[in-house]
Coordinates of C-alpha atoms in Angstrom, one line a residue:
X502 CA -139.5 -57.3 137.8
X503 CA -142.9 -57.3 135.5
X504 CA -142.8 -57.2 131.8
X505 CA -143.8 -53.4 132.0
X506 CA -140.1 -52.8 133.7
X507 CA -137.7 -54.6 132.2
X508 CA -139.2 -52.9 128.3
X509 CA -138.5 -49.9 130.3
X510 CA -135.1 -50.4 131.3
X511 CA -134.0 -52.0 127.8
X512 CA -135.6 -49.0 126.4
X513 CA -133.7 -46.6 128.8
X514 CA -130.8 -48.3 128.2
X515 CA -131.0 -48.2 123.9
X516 CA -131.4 -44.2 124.7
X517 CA -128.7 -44.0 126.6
X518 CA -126.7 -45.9 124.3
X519 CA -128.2 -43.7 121.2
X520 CA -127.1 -40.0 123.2
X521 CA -123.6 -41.8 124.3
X522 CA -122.6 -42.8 120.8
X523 CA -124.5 -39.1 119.3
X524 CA -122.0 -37.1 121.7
X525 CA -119.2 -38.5 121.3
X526 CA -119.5 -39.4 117.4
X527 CA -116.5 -36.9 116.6
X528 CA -113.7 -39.6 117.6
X529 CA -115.2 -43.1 117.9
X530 CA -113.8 -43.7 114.3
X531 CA -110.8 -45.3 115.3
X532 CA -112.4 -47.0 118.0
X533 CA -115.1 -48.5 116.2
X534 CA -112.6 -49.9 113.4
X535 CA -110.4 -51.1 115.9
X536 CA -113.3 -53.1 117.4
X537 CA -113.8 -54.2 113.8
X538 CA -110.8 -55.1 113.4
X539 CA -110.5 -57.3 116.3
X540 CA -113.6 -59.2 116.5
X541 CA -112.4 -60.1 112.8
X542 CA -109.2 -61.3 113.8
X543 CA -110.3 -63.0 117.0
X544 CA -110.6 -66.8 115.2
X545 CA -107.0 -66.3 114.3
X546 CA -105.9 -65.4 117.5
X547 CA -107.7 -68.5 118.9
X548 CA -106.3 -70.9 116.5
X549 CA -102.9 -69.6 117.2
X550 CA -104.2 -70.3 120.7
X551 CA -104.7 -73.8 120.3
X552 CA -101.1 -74.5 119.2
X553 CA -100.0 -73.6 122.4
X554 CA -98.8 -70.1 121.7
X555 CA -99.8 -67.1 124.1
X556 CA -102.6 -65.4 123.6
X557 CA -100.1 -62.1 123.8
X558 CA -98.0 -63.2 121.3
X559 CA -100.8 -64.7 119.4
X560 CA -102.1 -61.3 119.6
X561 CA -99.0 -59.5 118.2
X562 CA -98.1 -62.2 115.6
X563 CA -101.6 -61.7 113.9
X564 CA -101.8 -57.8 114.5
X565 CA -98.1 -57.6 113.1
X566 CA -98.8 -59.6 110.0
X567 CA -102.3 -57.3 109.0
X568 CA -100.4 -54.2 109.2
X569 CA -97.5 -55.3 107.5
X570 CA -99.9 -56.2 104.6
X571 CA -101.5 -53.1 104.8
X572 CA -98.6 -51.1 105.0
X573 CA -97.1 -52.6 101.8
X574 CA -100.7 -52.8 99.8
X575 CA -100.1 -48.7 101.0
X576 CA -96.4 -48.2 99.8
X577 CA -97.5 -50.4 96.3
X578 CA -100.9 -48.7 95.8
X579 CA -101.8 -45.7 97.0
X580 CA -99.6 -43.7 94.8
X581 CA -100.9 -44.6 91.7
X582 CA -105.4 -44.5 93.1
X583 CA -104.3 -41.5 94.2
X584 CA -102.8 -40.0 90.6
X585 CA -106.1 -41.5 89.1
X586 CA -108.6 -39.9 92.1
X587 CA -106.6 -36.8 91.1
X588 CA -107.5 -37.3 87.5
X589 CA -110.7 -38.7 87.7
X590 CA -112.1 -35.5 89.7
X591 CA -110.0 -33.3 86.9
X592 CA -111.4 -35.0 83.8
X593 CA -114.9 -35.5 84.7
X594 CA -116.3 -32.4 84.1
X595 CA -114.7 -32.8 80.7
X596 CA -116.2 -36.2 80.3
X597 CA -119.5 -35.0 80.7
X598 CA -119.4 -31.9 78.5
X599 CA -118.0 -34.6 76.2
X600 CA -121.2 -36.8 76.3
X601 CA -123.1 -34.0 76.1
X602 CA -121.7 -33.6 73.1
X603 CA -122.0 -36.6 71.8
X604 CA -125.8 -36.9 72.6
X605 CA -126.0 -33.8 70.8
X606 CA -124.5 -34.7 67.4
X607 CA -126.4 -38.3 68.0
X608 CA -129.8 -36.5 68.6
X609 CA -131.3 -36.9 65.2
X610 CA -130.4 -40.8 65.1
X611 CA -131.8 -40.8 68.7
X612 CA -134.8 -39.0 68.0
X613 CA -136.1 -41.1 65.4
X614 CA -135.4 -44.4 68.0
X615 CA -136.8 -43.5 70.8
X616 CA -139.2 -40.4 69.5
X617 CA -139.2 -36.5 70.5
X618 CA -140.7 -36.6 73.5
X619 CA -138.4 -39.7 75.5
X620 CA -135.3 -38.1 74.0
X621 CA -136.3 -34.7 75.4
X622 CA -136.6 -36.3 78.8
X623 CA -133.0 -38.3 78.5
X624 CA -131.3 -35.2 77.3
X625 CA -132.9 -33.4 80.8
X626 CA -131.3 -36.5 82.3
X627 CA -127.8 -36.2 81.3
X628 CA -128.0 -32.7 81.8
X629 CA -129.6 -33.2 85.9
X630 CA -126.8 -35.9 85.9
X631 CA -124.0 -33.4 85.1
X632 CA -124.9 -30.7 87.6
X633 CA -125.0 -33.1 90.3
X634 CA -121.4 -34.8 89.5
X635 CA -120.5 -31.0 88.9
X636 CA -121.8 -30.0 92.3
X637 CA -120.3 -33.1 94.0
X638 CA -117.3 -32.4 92.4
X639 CA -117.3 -29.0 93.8
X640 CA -118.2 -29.7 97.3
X641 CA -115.9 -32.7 97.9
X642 CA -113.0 -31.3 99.4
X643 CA -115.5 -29.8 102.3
X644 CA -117.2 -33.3 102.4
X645 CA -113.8 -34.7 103.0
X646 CA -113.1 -32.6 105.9
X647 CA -116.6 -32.9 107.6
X648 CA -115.9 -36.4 107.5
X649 CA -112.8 -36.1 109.8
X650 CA -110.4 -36.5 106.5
X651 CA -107.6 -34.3 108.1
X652 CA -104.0 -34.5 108.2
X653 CA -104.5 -35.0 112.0
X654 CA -107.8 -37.3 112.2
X655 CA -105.9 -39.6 109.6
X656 CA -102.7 -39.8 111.9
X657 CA -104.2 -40.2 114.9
X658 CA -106.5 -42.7 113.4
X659 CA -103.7 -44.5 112.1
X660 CA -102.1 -44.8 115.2
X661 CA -105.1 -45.4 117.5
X662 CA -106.9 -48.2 115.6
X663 CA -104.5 -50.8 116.0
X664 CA -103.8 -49.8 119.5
X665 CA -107.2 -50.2 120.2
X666 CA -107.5 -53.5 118.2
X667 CA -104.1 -55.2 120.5
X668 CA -106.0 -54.3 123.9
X669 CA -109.2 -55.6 122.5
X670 CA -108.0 -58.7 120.8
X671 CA -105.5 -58.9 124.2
X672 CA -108.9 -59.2 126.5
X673 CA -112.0 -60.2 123.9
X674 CA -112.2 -63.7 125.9
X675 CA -112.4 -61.9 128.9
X676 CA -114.5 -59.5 127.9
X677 CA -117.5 -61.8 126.6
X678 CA -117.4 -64.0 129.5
X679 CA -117.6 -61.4 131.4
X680 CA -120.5 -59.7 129.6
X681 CA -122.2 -63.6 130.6
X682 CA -121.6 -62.8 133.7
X683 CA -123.8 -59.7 133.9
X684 CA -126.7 -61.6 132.0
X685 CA -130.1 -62.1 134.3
X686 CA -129.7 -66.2 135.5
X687 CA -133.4 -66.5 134.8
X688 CA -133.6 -65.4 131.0
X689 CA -129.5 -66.4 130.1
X690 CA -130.4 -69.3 128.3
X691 CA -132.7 -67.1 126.2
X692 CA -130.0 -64.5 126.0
X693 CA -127.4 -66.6 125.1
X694 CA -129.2 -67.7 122.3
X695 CA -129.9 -64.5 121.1
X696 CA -126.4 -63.6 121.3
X697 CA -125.6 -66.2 119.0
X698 CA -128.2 -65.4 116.5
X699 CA -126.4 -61.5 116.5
X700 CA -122.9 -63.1 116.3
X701 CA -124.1 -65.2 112.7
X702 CA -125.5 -62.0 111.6
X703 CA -122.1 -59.8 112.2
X704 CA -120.2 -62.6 110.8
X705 CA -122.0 -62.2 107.9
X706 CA -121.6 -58.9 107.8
X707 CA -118.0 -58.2 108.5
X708 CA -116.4 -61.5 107.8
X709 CA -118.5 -62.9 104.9
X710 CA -119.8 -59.5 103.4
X711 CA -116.4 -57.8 103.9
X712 CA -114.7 -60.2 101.9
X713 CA -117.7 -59.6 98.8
X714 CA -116.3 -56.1 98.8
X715 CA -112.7 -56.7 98.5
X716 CA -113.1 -59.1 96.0
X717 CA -115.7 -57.3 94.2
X718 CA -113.2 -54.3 94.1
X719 CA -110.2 -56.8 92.5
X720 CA -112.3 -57.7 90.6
X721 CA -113.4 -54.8 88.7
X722 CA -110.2 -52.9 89.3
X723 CA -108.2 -55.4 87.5
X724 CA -110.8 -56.1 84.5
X725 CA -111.5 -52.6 84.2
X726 CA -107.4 -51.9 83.8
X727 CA -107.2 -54.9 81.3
X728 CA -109.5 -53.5 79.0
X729 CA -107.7 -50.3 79.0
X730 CA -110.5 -47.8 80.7
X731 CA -109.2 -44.7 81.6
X732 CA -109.1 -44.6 85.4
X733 CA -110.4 -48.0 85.6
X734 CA -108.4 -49.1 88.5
X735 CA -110.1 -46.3 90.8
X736 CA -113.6 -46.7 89.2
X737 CA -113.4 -50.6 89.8
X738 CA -112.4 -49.7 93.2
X739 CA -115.1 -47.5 94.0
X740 CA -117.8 -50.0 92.3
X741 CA -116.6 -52.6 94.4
X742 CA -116.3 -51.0 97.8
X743 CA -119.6 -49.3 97.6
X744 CA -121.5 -52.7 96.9
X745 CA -121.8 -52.4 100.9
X746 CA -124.9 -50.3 99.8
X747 CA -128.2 -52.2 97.7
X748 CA -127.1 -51.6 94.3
X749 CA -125.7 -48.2 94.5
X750 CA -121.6 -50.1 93.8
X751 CA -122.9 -51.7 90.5
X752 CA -124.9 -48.5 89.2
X753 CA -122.3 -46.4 90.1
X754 CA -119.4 -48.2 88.9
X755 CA -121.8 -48.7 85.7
X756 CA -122.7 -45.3 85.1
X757 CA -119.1 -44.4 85.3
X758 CA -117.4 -46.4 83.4
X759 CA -120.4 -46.7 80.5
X760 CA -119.8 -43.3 80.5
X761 CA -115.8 -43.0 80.7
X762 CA -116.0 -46.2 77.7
X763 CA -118.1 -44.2 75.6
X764 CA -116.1 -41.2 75.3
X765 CA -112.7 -43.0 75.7
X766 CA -113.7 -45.0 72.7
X767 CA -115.1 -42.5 70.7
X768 CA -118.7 -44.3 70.2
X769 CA -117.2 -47.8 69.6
X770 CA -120.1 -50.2 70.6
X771 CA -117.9 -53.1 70.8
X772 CA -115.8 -51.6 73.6
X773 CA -118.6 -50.1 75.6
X774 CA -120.5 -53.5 75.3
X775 CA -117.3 -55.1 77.0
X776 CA -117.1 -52.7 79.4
X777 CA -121.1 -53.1 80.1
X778 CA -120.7 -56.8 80.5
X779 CA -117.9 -56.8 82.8
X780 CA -120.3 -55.5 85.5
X781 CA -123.4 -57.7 84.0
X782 CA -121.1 -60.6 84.2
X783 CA -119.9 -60.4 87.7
X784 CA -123.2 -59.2 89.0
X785 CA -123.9 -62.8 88.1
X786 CA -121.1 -64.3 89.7
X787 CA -121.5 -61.9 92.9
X788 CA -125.6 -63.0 93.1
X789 CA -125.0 -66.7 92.0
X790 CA -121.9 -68.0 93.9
X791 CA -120.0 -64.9 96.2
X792 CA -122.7 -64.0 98.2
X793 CA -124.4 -67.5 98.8
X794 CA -120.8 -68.9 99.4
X795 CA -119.2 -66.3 101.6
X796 CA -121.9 -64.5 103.2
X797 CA -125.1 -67.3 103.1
X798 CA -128.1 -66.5 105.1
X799 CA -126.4 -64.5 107.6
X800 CA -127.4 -61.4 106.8
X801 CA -131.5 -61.9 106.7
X802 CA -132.3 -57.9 105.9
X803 CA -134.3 -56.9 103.4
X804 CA -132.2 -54.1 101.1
X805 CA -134.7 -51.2 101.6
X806 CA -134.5 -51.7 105.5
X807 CA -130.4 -51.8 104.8
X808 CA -130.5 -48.3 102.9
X809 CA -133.3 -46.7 105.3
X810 CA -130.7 -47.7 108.3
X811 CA -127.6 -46.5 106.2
X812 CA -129.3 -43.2 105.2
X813 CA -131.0 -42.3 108.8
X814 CA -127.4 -43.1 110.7
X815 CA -125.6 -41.3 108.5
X816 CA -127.9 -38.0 108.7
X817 CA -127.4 -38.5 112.2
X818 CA -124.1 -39.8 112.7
X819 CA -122.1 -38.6 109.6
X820 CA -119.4 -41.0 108.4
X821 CA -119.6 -43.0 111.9
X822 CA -123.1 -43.7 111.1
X823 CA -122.3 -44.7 107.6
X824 CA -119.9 -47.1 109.1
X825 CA -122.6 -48.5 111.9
X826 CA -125.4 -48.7 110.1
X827 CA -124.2 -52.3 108.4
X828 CA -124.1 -54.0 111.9
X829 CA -126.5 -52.4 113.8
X830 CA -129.2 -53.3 110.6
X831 CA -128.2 -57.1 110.9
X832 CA -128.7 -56.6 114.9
X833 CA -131.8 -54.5 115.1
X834 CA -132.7 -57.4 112.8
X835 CA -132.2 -60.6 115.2
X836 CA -134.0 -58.3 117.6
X837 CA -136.9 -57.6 115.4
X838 CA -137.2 -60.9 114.3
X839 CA -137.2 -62.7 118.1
X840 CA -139.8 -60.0 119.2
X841 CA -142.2 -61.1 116.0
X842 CA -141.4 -64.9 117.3
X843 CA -142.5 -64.3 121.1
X844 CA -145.4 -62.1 119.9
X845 CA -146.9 -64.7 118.2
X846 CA -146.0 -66.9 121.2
X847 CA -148.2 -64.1 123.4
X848 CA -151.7 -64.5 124.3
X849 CA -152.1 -60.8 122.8
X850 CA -151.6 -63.1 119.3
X851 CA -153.1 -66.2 119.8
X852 CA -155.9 -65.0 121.9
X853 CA -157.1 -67.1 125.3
X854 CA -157.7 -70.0 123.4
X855 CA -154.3 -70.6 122.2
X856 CA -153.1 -71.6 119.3
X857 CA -149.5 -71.9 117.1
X858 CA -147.7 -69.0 116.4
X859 CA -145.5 -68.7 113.0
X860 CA -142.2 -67.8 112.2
X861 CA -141.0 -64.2 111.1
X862 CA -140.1 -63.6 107.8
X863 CA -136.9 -61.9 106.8
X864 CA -136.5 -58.0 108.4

């Protein structure tokens, strides 16, 4: 087959793949967190493997345990985020009528620092701020049911996902070699390597940048509690499990609680300084140790390429997209980086003459 082809048929096949996941985006939720879910409990089934214990009992002992966990993190916690999501979305209108306030009475003192013409544009800030977390306020409840956010999509999502992650986990060994078994014998080397290169990355993503979110989420939950922030537990939460997206967590878990802090403690610097540096603070840990530690060079993507694929898969994909656009960035990376490497291996690069090519930079 020439060169000409096979871009044809891995082209035909990305298209097909594209319209297969675009019509039937409405229920691969459960699906696609099941697969999650077992490709980031295979190593445990293994190990279980190699002390001699079934793979289908290996399969259930591991699934078992996860859900129990979940189940009681559920019982123990979801009562008391709820109460606070409740009273977060009550009070925040409130909170930012109150800081309007307060800029208001500060606006002389504010003047004279920054001058009239900056402290016109911060107080058209604040007020652009409050009509969008007015209007989101006021069209979440639709959001949460375009989403899929149902009585009925939550049950039967509940009940598929782990379904689908027993057969999954049941089969996975099966399932790759058998996928080798499909690859062209001329070019599986190449392939396999490649393969490899997409596995680091999705370790990276779901193993080692998974576990950035949940501890960046403890983390601010509980500090945010200890200092005594109103709602801090759900505002640490939602700082931490939006860190998945280029800095959006830490502004938004910023912006909130800066906010929340300085109406809370009625102006008190001291307070809103500690609440500022709890997210200064573990920025640096998160930057500095976390993510070299956990996640490494796995994920090679630039941020701006991260939030272009986050924001063009969820226009197009809605919540599923949101939750694919992670992984398929650090693939379409490994791809984009291995076409840069045999492009400047091409004579259409170094010309007749030859010559050596360089290595990609990060995508």
């Amino acid at each position: 087959m020439t060169l000409r082809n096979q871009v044809l048929v891995w082209i035909g096949l990305l298209v097909a793949l594209v319209l297969m996941l675009w019509v039937f985006r409405a229920i691969l939720l459960p699906f696609i967190v099941g697969a999650a879910l077992a490709y980031l409990l295979n190593p445990l089934v293994n190990q279980l493997q190699k002390w001699r214990i079934n793979r289908a009992w290996a399969t259930t002992i591991v699934l078992l345990s996860v859900i129990t966990i979940v189940v009681s993190i559920f019982i123990m916690f979801v009562p008391l985020i709820g109460q606070q999501i409740i009273g977060l979305i009550q009070r925040l209108p409130q909170y930012v009528s109150d800081l309007q306030a307060l800029f208001a009475r500060w606006s002389p003192e504010i003047n004279a620092w920054l001058g009239p013409e900056r402290a016109a544009q911060l107080q058209a800030s604040i007020n652009d701020l409050a009509r969008q977390a007015l209007g989101f306020i006021a069209t979440l409840p639709g959001e949460l049911v375009n989403i899929g956010l149902t009585g009925a999509a939550v049950i039967g999502f509940t009940v598929l996902t782990p379904v689908v992650a027993f057969y999954l986990l049941l089969d996975w060994e099966g399932m790759v070699h058998g996928i080798e078994g499909l690859l062209p014998k001329e070019h599986k080397s190449e392939i396999d390597t490649i393969l490899k290169d997409i596995d680091k990355s999705m370790a990276g993503v779901i193993r080692g940048q998974g576990g950035v979110l949940l501890i960046d989420a403890a983390f601010y939950a509980t500090a945010l509690s200890l200092i005594g922030l109103n709602f801090g537990l759900v505002v640490g939460l939602i700082a931490g499990l939006m860190s998945f997206i280029p800095f959006v967590g830490f502004v938004l878990g910023f912006g909130l609680s800066v906010g929340i802090a300085i109406v809370q403690f009625s102006g008190d610097l001291l307070m809103v300084g500690i609440v500022a540096g709890v997210f200064l603070f573990w920025q640096f840990i998160e930057g500095n140790i976390l993510y070299p530690k956990l996640v490494g060079s796995s994920i090679n993507i630039n941020p701006v390429w991260m939030m272009f694929a986050l924001l063009a898969l969820g226009a197009v994909f809605g919540f599923v997209g949101l939750l694919l656009a992670v992984p398929m960035a650090a693939i379409a990376s490994v791809l984009v980086r291995y076409g840069v490497r045999k492009y400047k291996e091409s004579t259409l690069y170094l010309g007749s003459s030859g010559g050596t090519g360089g290595d990609p930079g990060p995508v």
